[in-house]
Amino acid sequence: MGYKKGIISRREMLTMVSAACVFGPYGAMAAKLADIASPIFEDITQRAGIDWEHFNGASEDKFLLETMGGGVGFLDYDNNGLLDMFFVNGGETPHTKSSQPIRNALYRNLGDSRFENVAEKAGVDRVPFYGMGVAVADYDNDGFQDLFVSGYPRSALFHNNGDGTFSDVTEKAGVLNLGKWGASAAWFDYDRDGFLDLFICNYVKFSFSDAKQCEMAGRRGYCEQLAYEGDSPTLYHNNRNGTFSDVTARAGLQAMAGRALGVVAVDVNDDGWTDLFVARDASPNLLLLNQKDGTFKDVGLEAGVAYSSLGKERAGMGVDAGDINGDGLPDFVVTNFTDEFHALFASTSPLAYEDRTVRSGLAQLTRLDVGFGTHFMDYDNDGCLDLIIVNGHVTELMEVARRDAKYRELPLLLRNTGTGAFQNMKESGGAFFATPRVARGLAVGDFNNDGFIDVAVSCLNAKPVLLENKIGREHRWVGLDLEGTKSNRDAIGAKLTLHSKPQQAVRWITGGSSYLSSSDKRVVFGLGTKTEPKVSVDIRWPSGLAQTVSGLEINRYHKIREPHAEGA
């Protein structure tokens, strides 16, 4: 098979790229053809009207907190059918004050790729603590998505009033997480009572009164994470009356202290009960299996995800789950530190994983990187999950200590070749992927409802970035927006299986994922060049109810409401 540059059509190119993803024989050709295409993602931050900027309070005290924030979340807070965005700001430190108030940003989607910051009007612009991450969900099943904001030395819960405003209900709800450095958080229904519970990654025991003294390259720098004692996570049970109870000890999590940063909630062993993968920094990762009695058991060691292939703890930051090898079980990506490689754990059977970091190409691509936000996403709608990762070091002194390391690092857009490996799309991804940054949070979502997944990225002490997907539209797709009735309204924990000849694909609606961030909860199945006008999807709702939805028209979203009973 040959081609002449400038003659092959864009649609023919995407058809061959799709074939490479599914069957594997055209990987090299796909790489060459990708160079011809226009950029996959376009940075529309300025055009969208996004001018907010993160503030980290960097100081001579070198508090580790200064290096770690902040998060970004996609949500439709006003239920107008358009995704809005929430950005979490950092805060002041004892010796570094801001010249203006530290404010979060809530950007309302005005349509036509334009946004307006309405955080102050909505009542979510200020928090009385140093902000870190955001977790979005409708915790009280009233039809409006709420905001949980993590941070130090407490956190906040904003209840959506349904009129464009939020109320701070943190103390009333009982989710202060007082005295903790809260990082990523995940909403999920661990007891299947139809109401979302809350898991919080608590990083380390920290205090502004303890400015630790460390040096790098002969100069004062940030101390490594081992200078801080790890903390236990927090699990809050939803009491179904607007309040929560701390059930950390009862769930068996109190003794699981470590430096937790990232979490994703997904049904790991396909038993219908949502489990947790927790990415931890210089602590073994946790794979917390739901015991169906309110407790969790860590099976990370037995499953092969706790340590590297060399048996070492890595500096896990971000995490996501997705089925990249087509076996119907979740695989995991974890972002790590320089020289550790970002890890890929692929399922070989239920609760058994193989470290495919080297085989997938991640080792070669990420050796010098310090990774944070990450997400599996089918950016080109060819039916295979690709991978996006944002990077950025924690100290500028690394450039003094090592000539091969950089403070600002390139993000990665990695295409799933269908052969068990990823292809770096730097040359065709767009300007964002050729520009070094100190990036942290990452969320994915379809803000313009065209069926092609877009990306929002937060950057340390800088403006965020909004990327519009420009290439996915060449392929067909079907989208599902699930609404639970017996299950939690967001349907977090649902498993969806697409049936569309010749392919079958599995997706989950997860809680948490990435780093400090929250993504669009709708599910988009890429269909490649499929010509059949309709498809069917099997749904296993979080309640356990099984439903098959047939005759779904392609190239559109479908609102699916959970039946009240089998066969309803």
JSON list of N, CA and C in Angstrom, two decimals, residues 35-105:
[
{"chain": "A", "resi": 35, "resn": "ASP", "atom": "N", "xyz": [1.43, 13.23, 10.05]},
{"chain": "A", "resi": 35, "resn": "ASP", "atom": "CA", "xyz": [2.17, 14.47, 9.84]},
{"chain": "A", "resi": 35, "resn": "ASP", "atom": "C", "xyz": [1.49, 15.38, 8.81]},
{"chain": "A", "resi": 36, "resn": "ILE", "atom": "N", "xyz": [0.66, 14.79, 7.93]},
{"chain": "A", "resi": 36, "resn": "ILE", "atom": "CA", "xyz": [0.01, 15.57, 6.90]},
{"chain": "A", "resi": 36, "resn": "ILE", "atom": "C", "xyz": [-1.17, 16.35, 7.46]},
{"chain": "A", "resi": 37, "resn": "ALA", "atom": "N", "xyz": [-1.82, 15.79, 8.46]},
{"chain": "A", "resi": 37, "resn": "ALA", "atom": "CA", "xyz": [-3.07, 16.34, 8.97]},
{"chain": "A", "resi": 37, "resn": "ALA", "atom": "C", "xyz": [-2.83, 17.66, 9.69]},
{"chain": "A", "resi": 38, "resn": "SER", "atom": "N", "xyz": [-3.90, 18.45, 9.79]},
{"chain": "A", "resi": 38, "resn": "SER", "atom": "CA", "xyz": [-3.85, 19.66, 10.61]},
{"chain": "A", "resi": 38, "resn": "SER", "atom": "C", "xyz": [-3.81, 19.24, 12.07]},
{"chain": "A", "resi": 39, "resn": "PRO", "atom": "N", "xyz": [-3.46, 20.15, 13.00]},
{"chain": "A", "resi": 39, "resn": "PRO", "atom": "CA", "xyz": [-3.31, 19.77, 14.40]},
{"chain": "A", "resi": 39, "resn": "PRO", "atom": "C", "xyz": [-4.56, 19.10, 14.97]},
{"chain": "A", "resi": 40, "resn": "ILE", "atom": "N", "xyz": [-4.32, 18.10, 15.80]},
{"chain": "A", "resi": 40, "resn": "ILE", "atom": "CA", "xyz": [-5.43, 17.36, 16.41]},
{"chain": "A", "resi": 40, "resn": "ILE", "atom": "C", "xyz": [-6.18, 18.23, 17.40]},
{"chain": "A", "resi": 41, "resn": "PHE", "atom": "N", "xyz": [-5.45, 18.99, 18.23]},
{"chain": "A", "resi": 41, "resn": "PHE", "atom": "CA", "xyz": [-6.07, 19.88, 19.21]},
{"chain": "A", "resi": 41, "resn": "PHE", "atom": "C", "xyz": [-5.65, 21.33, 18.95]},
{"chain": "A", "resi": 42, "resn": "GLU", "atom": "N", "xyz": [-6.60, 22.23, 19.14]},
{"chain": "A", "resi": 42, "resn": "GLU", "atom": "CA", "xyz": [-6.33, 23.66, 19.01]},
{"chain": "A", "resi": 42, "resn": "GLU", "atom": "C", "xyz": [-6.48, 24.33, 20.37]},
{"chain": "A", "resi": 43, "resn": "ASP", "atom": "N", "xyz": [-5.49, 25.11, 20.76]},
{"chain": "A", "resi": 43, "resn": "ASP", "atom": "CA", "xyz": [-5.54, 25.86, 22.00]},
{"chain": "A", "resi": 43, "resn": "ASP", "atom": "C", "xyz": [-6.45, 27.07, 21.79]},
{"chain": "A", "resi": 44, "resn": "ILE", "atom": "N", "xyz": [-7.63, 27.05, 22.42]},
{"chain": "A", "resi": 44, "resn": "ILE", "atom": "CA", "xyz": [-8.59, 28.14, 22.24]},
{"chain": "A", "resi": 44, "resn": "ILE", "atom": "C", "xyz": [-8.77, 28.95, 23.53]},
{"chain": "A", "resi": 45, "resn": "THR", "atom": "N", "xyz": [-7.81, 28.86, 24.45]},
{"chain": "A", "resi": 45, "resn": "THR", "atom": "CA", "xyz": [-7.93, 29.51, 25.75]},
{"chain": "A", "resi": 45, "resn": "THR", "atom": "C", "xyz": [-8.26, 30.99, 25.62]},
{"chain": "A", "resi": 46, "resn": "GLN", "atom": "N", "xyz": [-7.49, 31.69, 24.84]},
{"chain": "A", "resi": 46, "resn": "GLN", "atom": "CA", "xyz": [-7.70, 33.14, 24.70]},
{"chain": "A", "resi": 46, "resn": "GLN", "atom": "C", "xyz": [-9.03, 33.45, 24.03]},
{"chain": "A", "resi": 47, "resn": "ARG", "atom": "N", "xyz": [-9.32, 32.75, 22.95]},
{"chain": "A", "resi": 47, "resn": "ARG", "atom": "CA", "xyz": [-10.58, 32.99, 22.24]},
{"chain": "A", "resi": 47, "resn": "ARG", "atom": "C", "xyz": [-11.79, 32.67, 23.11]},
{"chain": "A", "resi": 48, "resn": "ALA", "atom": "N", "xyz": [-11.63, 31.69, 24.01]},
{"chain": "A", "resi": 48, "resn": "ALA", "atom": "CA", "xyz": [-12.73, 31.30, 24.89]},
{"chain": "A", "resi": 48, "resn": "ALA", "atom": "C", "xyz": [-12.98, 32.31, 26.01]},
{"chain": "A", "resi": 49, "resn": "GLY", "atom": "N", "xyz": [-12.05, 33.25, 26.19]},
{"chain": "A", "resi": 49, "resn": "GLY", "atom": "CA", "xyz": [-12.22, 34.26, 27.23]},
{"chain": "A", "resi": 49, "resn": "GLY", "atom": "C", "xyz": [-11.73, 33.83, 28.59]},
{"chain": "A", "resi": 50, "resn": "ILE", "atom": "N", "xyz": [-10.82, 32.86, 28.62]},
{"chain": "A", "resi": 50, "resn": "ILE", "atom": "CA", "xyz": [-10.31, 32.35, 29.90]},
{"chain": "A", "resi": 50, "resn": "ILE", "atom": "C", "xyz": [-9.02, 33.10, 30.24]},
{"chain": "A", "resi": 51, "resn": "ASP", "atom": "N", "xyz": [-9.09, 33.94, 31.27]},
{"chain": "A", "resi": 51, "resn": "ASP", "atom": "CA", "xyz": [-7.93, 34.75, 31.64]},
{"chain": "A", "resi": 51, "resn": "ASP", "atom": "C", "xyz": [-7.56, 34.61, 33.11]},
{"chain": "A", "resi": 52, "resn": "TRP", "atom": "N", "xyz": [-8.22, 33.70, 33.82]},
{"chain": "A", "resi": 52, "resn": "TRP", "atom": "CA", "xyz": [-7.91, 33.43, 35.23]},
{"chain": "A", "resi": 52, "resn": "TRP", "atom": "C", "xyz": [-6.50, 32.85, 35.33]},
{"chain": "A", "resi": 53, "resn": "GLU", "atom": "N", "xyz": [-5.86, 33.05, 36.50]},
{"chain": "A", "resi": 53, "resn": "GLU", "atom": "CA", "xyz": [-4.51, 32.54, 36.69]},
{"chain": "A", "resi": 53, "resn": "GLU", "atom": "C", "xyz": [-4.34, 31.92, 38.08]},
{"chain": "A", "resi": 54, "resn": "HIS", "atom": "N", "xyz": [-3.67, 30.80, 38.13]},
{"chain": "A", "resi": 54, "resn": "HIS", "atom": "CA", "xyz": [-3.41, 30.10, 39.39]},
{"chain": "A", "resi": 54, "resn": "HIS", "atom": "C", "xyz": [-2.33, 30.84, 40.18]},
{"chain": "A", "resi": 55, "resn": "PHE", "atom": "N", "xyz": [-2.47, 30.84, 41.51]},
{"chain": "A", "resi": 55, "resn": "PHE", "atom": "CA", "xyz": [-1.48, 31.46, 42.41]},
{"chain": "A", "resi": 55, "resn": "PHE", "atom": "C", "xyz": [-1.07, 30.42, 43.45]},
{"chain": "A", "resi": 56, "resn": "ASN", "atom": "N", "xyz": [0.25, 30.17, 43.55]},
{"chain": "A", "resi": 56, "resn": "ASN", "atom": "CA", "xyz": [0.70, 29.10, 44.45]},
{"chain": "A", "resi": 56, "resn": "ASN", "atom": "C", "xyz": [1.41, 29.58, 45.71]},
{"chain": "A", "resi": 57, "resn": "GLY", "atom": "N", "xyz": [1.62, 30.90, 45.85]},
{"chain": "A", "resi": 57, "resn": "GLY", "atom": "CA", "xyz": [2.24, 31.41, 47.07]},
{"chain": "A", "resi": 57, "resn": "GLY", "atom": "C", "xyz": [3.68, 30.96, 47.26]},
{"chain": "A", "resi": 58, "resn": "ALA", "atom": "N", "xyz": [4.42, 30.80, 46.15]},
{"chain": "A", "resi": 58, "resn": "ALA", "atom": "CA", "xyz": [5.81, 30.34, 46.23]},
{"chain": "A", "resi": 58, "resn": "ALA", "atom": "C", "xyz": [6.62, 31.24, 47.15]},
{"chain": "A", "resi": 59, "resn": "SER", "atom": "N", "xyz": [7.40, 30.62, 48.03]},
{"chain": "A", "resi": 59, "resn": "SER", "atom": "CA", "xyz": [8.11, 31.39, 49.05]},
{"chain": "A", "resi": 59, "resn": "SER", "atom": "C", "xyz": [9.51, 30.82, 49.29]},
{"chain": "A", "resi": 60, "resn": "GLU", "atom": "N", "xyz": [10.30, 31.57, 50.02]},
{"chain": "A", "resi": 60, "resn": "GLU", "atom": "CA", "xyz": [11.63, 31.10, 50.42]},
{"chain": "A", "resi": 60, "resn": "GLU", "atom": "C", "xyz": [11.54, 29.99, 51.46]},
{"chain": "A", "resi": 61, "resn": "ASP", "atom": "N", "xyz": [10.35, 29.80, 52.04]},
{"chain": "A", "resi": 61, "resn": "ASP", "atom": "CA", "xyz": [10.16, 28.70, 52.99]},
{"chain": "A", "resi": 61, "resn": "ASP", "atom": "C", "xyz": [10.16, 27.35, 52.29]},
{"chain": "A", "resi": 62, "resn": "LYS", "atom": "N", "xyz": [9.87, 27.36, 51.01]},
{"chain": "A", "resi": 62, "resn": "LYS", "atom": "CA", "xyz": [9.88, 26.13, 50.20]},
{"chain": "A", "resi": 62, "resn": "LYS", "atom": "C", "xyz": [8.95, 25.06, 50.77]},
{"chain": "A", "resi": 63, "resn": "PHE", "atom": "N", "xyz": [7.70, 25.47, 51.00]},
{"chain": "A", "resi": 63, "resn": "PHE", "atom": "CA", "xyz": [6.70, 24.50, 51.44]},
{"chain": "A", "resi": 63, "resn": "PHE", "atom": "C", "xyz": [6.32, 23.60, 50.27]},
{"chain": "A", "resi": 64, "resn": "LEU", "atom": "N", "xyz": [6.33, 22.30, 50.47]},
{"chain": "A", "resi": 64, "resn": "LEU", "atom": "CA", "xyz": [6.04, 21.35, 49.40]},
{"chain": "A", "resi": 64, "resn": "LEU", "atom": "C", "xyz": [4.66, 21.63, 48.78]},
{"chain": "A", "resi": 65, "resn": "LEU", "atom": "N", "xyz": [3.74, 22.14, 49.58]},
{"chain": "A", "resi": 65, "resn": "LEU", "atom": "CA", "xyz": [2.40, 22.46, 49.12]},
{"chain": "A", "resi": 65, "resn": "LEU", "atom": "C", "xyz": [2.41, 23.38, 47.90]},
{"chain": "A", "resi": 66, "resn": "GLU", "atom": "N", "xyz": [3.40, 24.25, 47.83]},
{"chain": "A", "resi": 66, "resn": "GLU", "atom": "CA", "xyz": [3.48, 25.24, 46.75]},
{"chain": "A", "resi": 66, "resn": "GLU", "atom": "C", "xyz": [3.65, 24.61, 45.38]},
{"chain": "A", "resi": 67, "resn": "THR", "atom": "N", "xyz": [4.11, 23.38, 45.34]},
{"chain": "A", "resi": 67, "resn": "THR", "atom": "CA", "xyz": [4.45, 22.74, 44.08]},
{"chain": "A", "resi": 67, "resn": "THR", "atom": "C", "xyz": [3.35, 21.86, 43.51]},
{"chain": "A", "resi": 68, "resn": "MET", "atom": "N", "xyz": [2.23, 21.68, 44.22]},
{"chain": "A", "resi": 68, "resn": "MET", "atom": "CA", "xyz": [1.34, 20.55, 43.94]},
{"chain": "A", "resi": 68, "resn": "MET", "atom": "C", "xyz": [0.00, 20.86, 43.27]},
{"chain": "A", "resi": 69, "resn": "GLY", "atom": "N", "xyz": [-0.51, 22.12, 43.33]},
{"chain": "A", "resi": 69, "resn": "GLY", "atom": "CA", "xyz": [-1.88, 22.39, 42.84]},
{"chain": "A", "resi": 69, "resn": "GLY", "atom": "C", "xyz": [-1.89, 22.91, 41.42]},
{"chain": "A", "resi": 70, "resn": "GLY", "atom": "N", "xyz": [-3.09, 23.12, 40.87]},
{"chain": "A", "resi": 70, "resn": "GLY", "atom": "CA", "xyz": [-4.42, 22.89, 41.40]},
{"chain": "A", "resi": 70, "resn": "GLY", "atom": "C", "xyz": [-5.25, 22.12, 40.37]},
{"chain": "A", "resi": 71, "resn": "GLY", "atom": "N", "xyz": [-6.52, 21.91, 40.73]},
{"chain": "A", "resi": 71, "resn": "GLY", "atom": "CA", "xyz": [-7.36, 21.04, 39.93]},
{"chain": "A", "resi": 71, "resn": "GLY", "atom": "C", "xyz": [-8.31, 21.77, 38.99]},
{"chain": "A", "resi": 72, "resn": "VAL", "atom": "N", "xyz": [-8.92, 20.98, 38.10]},
{"chain": "A", "resi": 72, "resn": "VAL", "atom": "CA", "xyz": [-9.90, 21.51, 37.14]},
{"chain": "A", "resi": 72, "resn": "VAL", "atom": "C", "xyz": [-11.03, 20.49, 37.01]},
{"chain": "A", "resi": 73, "resn": "GLY", "atom": "N", "xyz": [-12.26, 21.00, 36.88]},
{"chain": "A", "resi": 73, "resn": "GLY", "atom": "CA", "xyz": [-13.39, 20.11, 36.72]},
{"chain": "A", "resi": 73, "resn": "GLY", "atom": "C", "xyz": [-14.36, 20.57, 35.64]},
{"chain": "A", "resi": 74, "resn": "PHE", "atom": "N", "xyz": [-14.86, 19.62, 34.86]},
{"chain": "A", "resi": 74, "resn": "PHE", "atom": "CA", "xyz": [-15.96, 19.88, 33.93]},
{"chain": "A", "resi": 74, "resn": "PHE", "atom": "C", "xyz": [-17.27, 19.56, 34.64]},
{"chain": "A", "resi": 75, "resn": "LEU", "atom": "N", "xyz": [-18.27, 20.43, 34.49]},
{"chain": "A", "resi": 75, "resn": "LEU", "atom": "CA", "xyz": [-19.60, 20.19, 35.04]},
{"chain": "A", "resi": 75, "resn": "LEU", "atom": "C", "xyz": [-20.60, 21.07, 34.31]},
{"chain": "A", "resi": 76, "resn": "ASP", "atom": "N", "xyz": [-21.85, 20.64, 34.30]},
{"chain": "A", "resi": 76, "resn": "ASP", "atom": "CA", "xyz": [-22.93, 21.47, 33.77]},
{"chain": "A", "resi": 76, "resn": "ASP", "atom": "C", "xyz": [-23.73, 21.97, 34.97]},
{"chain": "A", "resi": 77, "resn": "TYR", "atom": "N", "xyz": [-23.24, 23.03, 35.63]},
{"chain": "A", "resi": 77, "resn": "TYR", "atom": "CA", "xyz": [-23.81, 23.43, 36.91]},
{"chain": "A", "resi": 77, "resn": "TYR", "atom": "C", "xyz": [-25.21, 24.03, 36.77]},
{"chain": "A", "resi": 78, "resn": "ASP", "atom": "N", "xyz": [-25.53, 24.60, 35.58]},
{"chain": "A", "resi": 78, "resn": "ASP", "atom": "CA", "xyz": [-26.82, 25.24, 35.39]},
{"chain": "A", "resi": 78, "resn": "ASP", "atom": "C", "xyz": [-27.78, 24.42, 34.52]},
{"chain": "A", "resi": 79, "resn": "ASN", "atom": "N", "xyz": [-27.38, 23.17, 34.23]},
{"chain": "A", "resi": 79, "resn": "ASN", "atom": "CA", "xyz": [-28.24, 22.23, 33.50]},
{"chain": "A", "resi": 79, "resn": "ASN", "atom": "C", "xyz": [-28.79, 22.79, 32.19]},
{"chain": "A", "resi": 80, "resn": "ASN", "atom": "N", "xyz": [-27.93, 23.51, 31.46]},
{"chain": "A", "resi": 80, "resn": "ASN", "atom": "CA", "xyz": [-28.35, 24.03, 30.16]},
{"chain": "A", "resi": 80, "resn": "ASN", "atom": "C", "xyz": [-27.83, 23.19, 29.00]},
{"chain": "A", "resi": 81, "resn": "GLY", "atom": "N", "xyz": [-27.23, 22.04, 29.34]},
{"chain": "A", "resi": 81, "resn": "GLY", "atom": "CA", "xyz": [-26.73, 21.14, 28.31]},
{"chain": "A", "resi": 81, "resn": "GLY", "atom": "C", "xyz": [-25.35, 21.45, 27.80]},
{"chain": "A", "resi": 82, "resn": "LEU", "atom": "N", "xyz": [-24.66, 22.43, 28.41]},
{"chain": "A", "resi": 82, "resn": "LEU", "atom": "CA", "xyz": [-23.31, 22.81, 28.00]},
{"chain": "A", "resi": 82, "resn": "LEU", "atom": "C", "xyz": [-22.37, 22.68, 29.20]},
{"chain": "A", "resi": 83, "resn": "LEU", "atom": "N", "xyz": [-21.21, 22.07, 28.98]},
{"chain": "A", "resi": 83, "resn": "LEU", "atom": "CA", "xyz": [-20.25, 21.87, 30.05]},
{"chain": "A", "resi": 83, "resn": "LEU", "atom": "C", "xyz": [-19.58, 23.19, 30.44]},
{"chain": "A", "resi": 84, "resn": "ASP", "atom": "N", "xyz": [-19.56, 23.46, 31.74]},
{"chain": "A", "resi": 84, "resn": "ASP", "atom": "CA", "xyz": [-18.84, 24.59, 32.30]},
{"chain": "A", "resi": 84, "resn": "ASP", "atom": "C", "xyz": [-17.54, 24.07, 32.90]},
{"chain": "A", "resi": 85, "resn": "MET", "atom": "N", "xyz": [-16.70, 24.97, 33.41]},
{"chain": "A", "resi": 85, "resn": "MET", "atom": "CA", "xyz": [-15.41, 24.57, 33.97]},
{"chain": "A", "resi": 85, "resn": "MET", "atom": "C", "xyz": [-15.16, 25.27, 35.31]},
{"chain": "A", "resi": 86, "resn": "PHE", "atom": "N", "xyz": [-14.60, 24.51, 36.25]},
{"chain": "A", "resi": 86, "resn": "PHE", "atom": "CA", "xyz": [-14.24, 25.05, 37.56]},
{"chain": "A", "resi": 86, "resn": "PHE", "atom": "C", "xyz": [-12.74, 24.85, 37.77]},
{"chain": "A", "resi": 87, "resn": "PHE", "atom": "N", "xyz": [-12.04, 25.93, 38.14]},
{"chain": "A", "resi": 87, "resn": "PHE", "atom": "CA", "xyz": [-10.61, 25.87, 38.41]},
{"chain": "A", "resi": 87, "resn": "PHE", "atom": "C", "xyz": [-10.35, 26.21, 39.87]},
{"chain": "A", "resi": 88, "resn": "VAL", "atom": "N", "xyz": [-9.52, 25.40, 40.53]},
{"chain": "A", "resi": 88, "resn": "VAL", "atom": "CA", "xyz": [-9.19, 25.59, 41.95]},
{"chain": "A", "resi": 88, "resn": "VAL", "atom": "C", "xyz": [-7.90, 26.38, 42.08]},
{"chain": "A", "resi": 89, "resn": "ASN", "atom": "N", "xyz": [-7.95, 27.46, 42.86]},
{"chain": "A", "resi": 89, "resn": "ASN", "atom": "CA", "xyz": [-6.75, 28.24, 43.11]},
{"chain": "A", "resi": 89, "resn": "ASN", "atom": "C", "xyz": [-6.00, 27.69, 44.31]},
{"chain": "A", "resi": 90, "resn": "GLY", "atom": "N", "xyz": [-4.75, 28.14, 44.45]},
{"chain": "A", "resi": 90, "resn": "GLY", "atom": "CA", "xyz": [-3.91, 27.70, 45.57]},
{"chain": "A", "resi": 90, "resn": "GLY", "atom": "C", "xyz": [-4.16, 28.55, 46.78]},
{"chain": "A", "resi": 91, "resn": "GLY", "atom": "N", "xyz": [-3.21, 29.40, 47.13]},
{"chain": "A", "resi": 91, "resn": "GLY", "atom": "CA", "xyz": [-3.39, 30.26, 48.29]},
{"chain": "A", "resi": 91, "resn": "GLY", "atom": "C", "xyz": [-2.09, 30.93, 48.70]},
{"chain": "A", "resi": 92, "resn": "GLU", "atom": "N", "xyz": [-2.21, 31.76, 49.70]},
{"chain": "A", "resi": 92, "resn": "GLU", "atom": "CA", "xyz": [-1.05, 32.45, 50.25]},
{"chain": "A", "resi": 92, "resn": "GLU", "atom": "C", "xyz": [-0.32, 31.54, 51.23]},
{"chain": "A", "resi": 93, "resn": "THR", "atom": "N", "xyz": [0.96, 31.80, 51.39]},
{"chain": "A", "resi": 93, "resn": "THR", "atom": "CA", "xyz": [1.76, 31.14, 52.41]},
{"chain": "A", "resi": 93, "resn": "THR", "atom": "C", "xyz": [2.22, 32.21, 53.41]},
{"chain": "A", "resi": 94, "resn": "PRO", "atom": "N", "xyz": [2.73, 31.83, 54.57]},
{"chain": "A", "resi": 94, "resn": "PRO", "atom": "CA", "xyz": [3.01, 32.82, 55.62]},
{"chain": "A", "resi": 94, "resn": "PRO", "atom": "C", "xyz": [3.83, 34.03, 55.17]},
{"chain": "A", "resi": 95, "resn": "HIS", "atom": "N", "xyz": [4.76, 33.87, 54.25]},
{"chain": "A", "resi": 95, "resn": "HIS", "atom": "CA", "xyz": [5.61, 34.98, 53.85]},
{"chain": "A", "resi": 95, "resn": "HIS", "atom": "C", "xyz": [5.42, 35.41, 52.40]},
{"chain": "A", "resi": 96, "resn": "THR", "atom": "N", "xyz": [4.39, 34.89, 51.74]},
{"chain": "A", "resi": 96, "resn": "THR", "atom": "CA", "xyz": [4.08, 35.31, 50.37]},
{"chain": "A", "resi": 96, "resn": "THR", "atom": "C", "xyz": [2.60, 35.60, 50.26]},
{"chain": "A", "resi": 97, "resn": "LYS", "atom": "N", "xyz": [2.26, 36.87, 50.08]},
{"chain": "A", "resi": 97, "resn": "LYS", "atom": "CA", "xyz": [0.88, 37.29, 49.97]},
{"chain": "A", "resi": 97, "resn": "LYS", "atom": "C", "xyz": [0.60, 37.71, 48.53]},
{"chain": "A", "resi": 98, "resn": "SER", "atom": "N", "xyz": [-0.64, 37.63, 48.15]},
{"chain": "A", "resi": 98, "resn": "SER", "atom": "CA", "xyz": [-1.06, 38.01, 46.81]},
{"chain": "A", "resi": 98, "resn": "SER", "atom": "C", "xyz": [-1.48, 39.47, 46.78]},
{"chain": "A", "resi": 99, "resn": "SER", "atom": "N", "xyz": [-1.25, 40.11, 45.64]},
{"chain": "A", "resi": 99, "resn": "SER", "atom": "CA", "xyz": [-1.64, 41.52, 45.49]},
{"chain": "A", "resi": 99, "resn": "SER", "atom": "C", "xyz": [-3.14, 41.67, 45.28]},
{"chain": "A", "resi": 100, "resn": "GLN", "atom": "N", "xyz": [-3.82, 40.55, 45.06]},
{"chain": "A", "resi": 100, "resn": "GLN", "atom": "CA", "xyz": [-5.27, 40.58, 44.89]},
{"chain": "A", "resi": 100, "resn": "GLN", "atom": "C", "xyz": [-5.86, 39.33, 45.54]},
{"chain": "A", "resi": 101, "resn": "PRO", "atom": "N", "xyz": [-7.17, 39.34, 45.82]},
{"chain": "A", "resi": 101, "resn": "PRO", "atom": "CA", "xyz": [-7.78, 38.19, 46.49]},
{"chain": "A", "resi": 101, "resn": "PRO", "atom": "C", "xyz": [-7.57, 36.89, 45.71]},
{"chain": "A", "resi": 102, "resn": "ILE", "atom": "N", "xyz": [-7.35, 35.81, 46.45]},
{"chain": "A", "resi": 102, "resn": "ILE", "atom": "CA", "xyz": [-7.19, 34.49, 45.84]},
{"chain": "A", "resi": 102, "resn": "ILE", "atom": "C", "xyz": [-8.58, 33.95, 45.51]},
{"chain": "A", "resi": 103, "resn": "ARG", "atom": "N", "xyz": [-8.84, 33.76, 44.24]},
{"chain": "A", "resi": 103, "resn": "ARG", "atom": "CA", "xyz": [-10.19, 33.35, 43.84]},
{"chain": "A", "resi": 103, "resn": "ARG", "atom": "C", "xyz": [-10.13, 32.12, 42.93]},
{"chain": "A", "resi": 104, "resn": "ASN", "atom": "N", "xyz": [-11.09, 31.22, 43.13]},
{"chain": "A", "resi": 104, "resn": "ASN", "atom": "CA", "xyz": [-11.33, 30.14, 42.18]},
{"chain": "A", "resi": 104, "resn": "ASN", "atom": "C", "xyz": [-12.07, 30.71, 40.98]},
{"chain": "A", "resi": 105, "resn": "ALA", "atom": "N", "xyz": [-12.17, 29.92, 39.92]},
{"chain": "A", "resi": 105, "resn": "ALA", "atom": "CA", "xyz": [-12.89, 30.37, 38.73]},
{"chain": "A", "resi": 105, "resn": "ALA", "atom": "C", "xyz": [-13.96, 29.35, 38.36]}
]
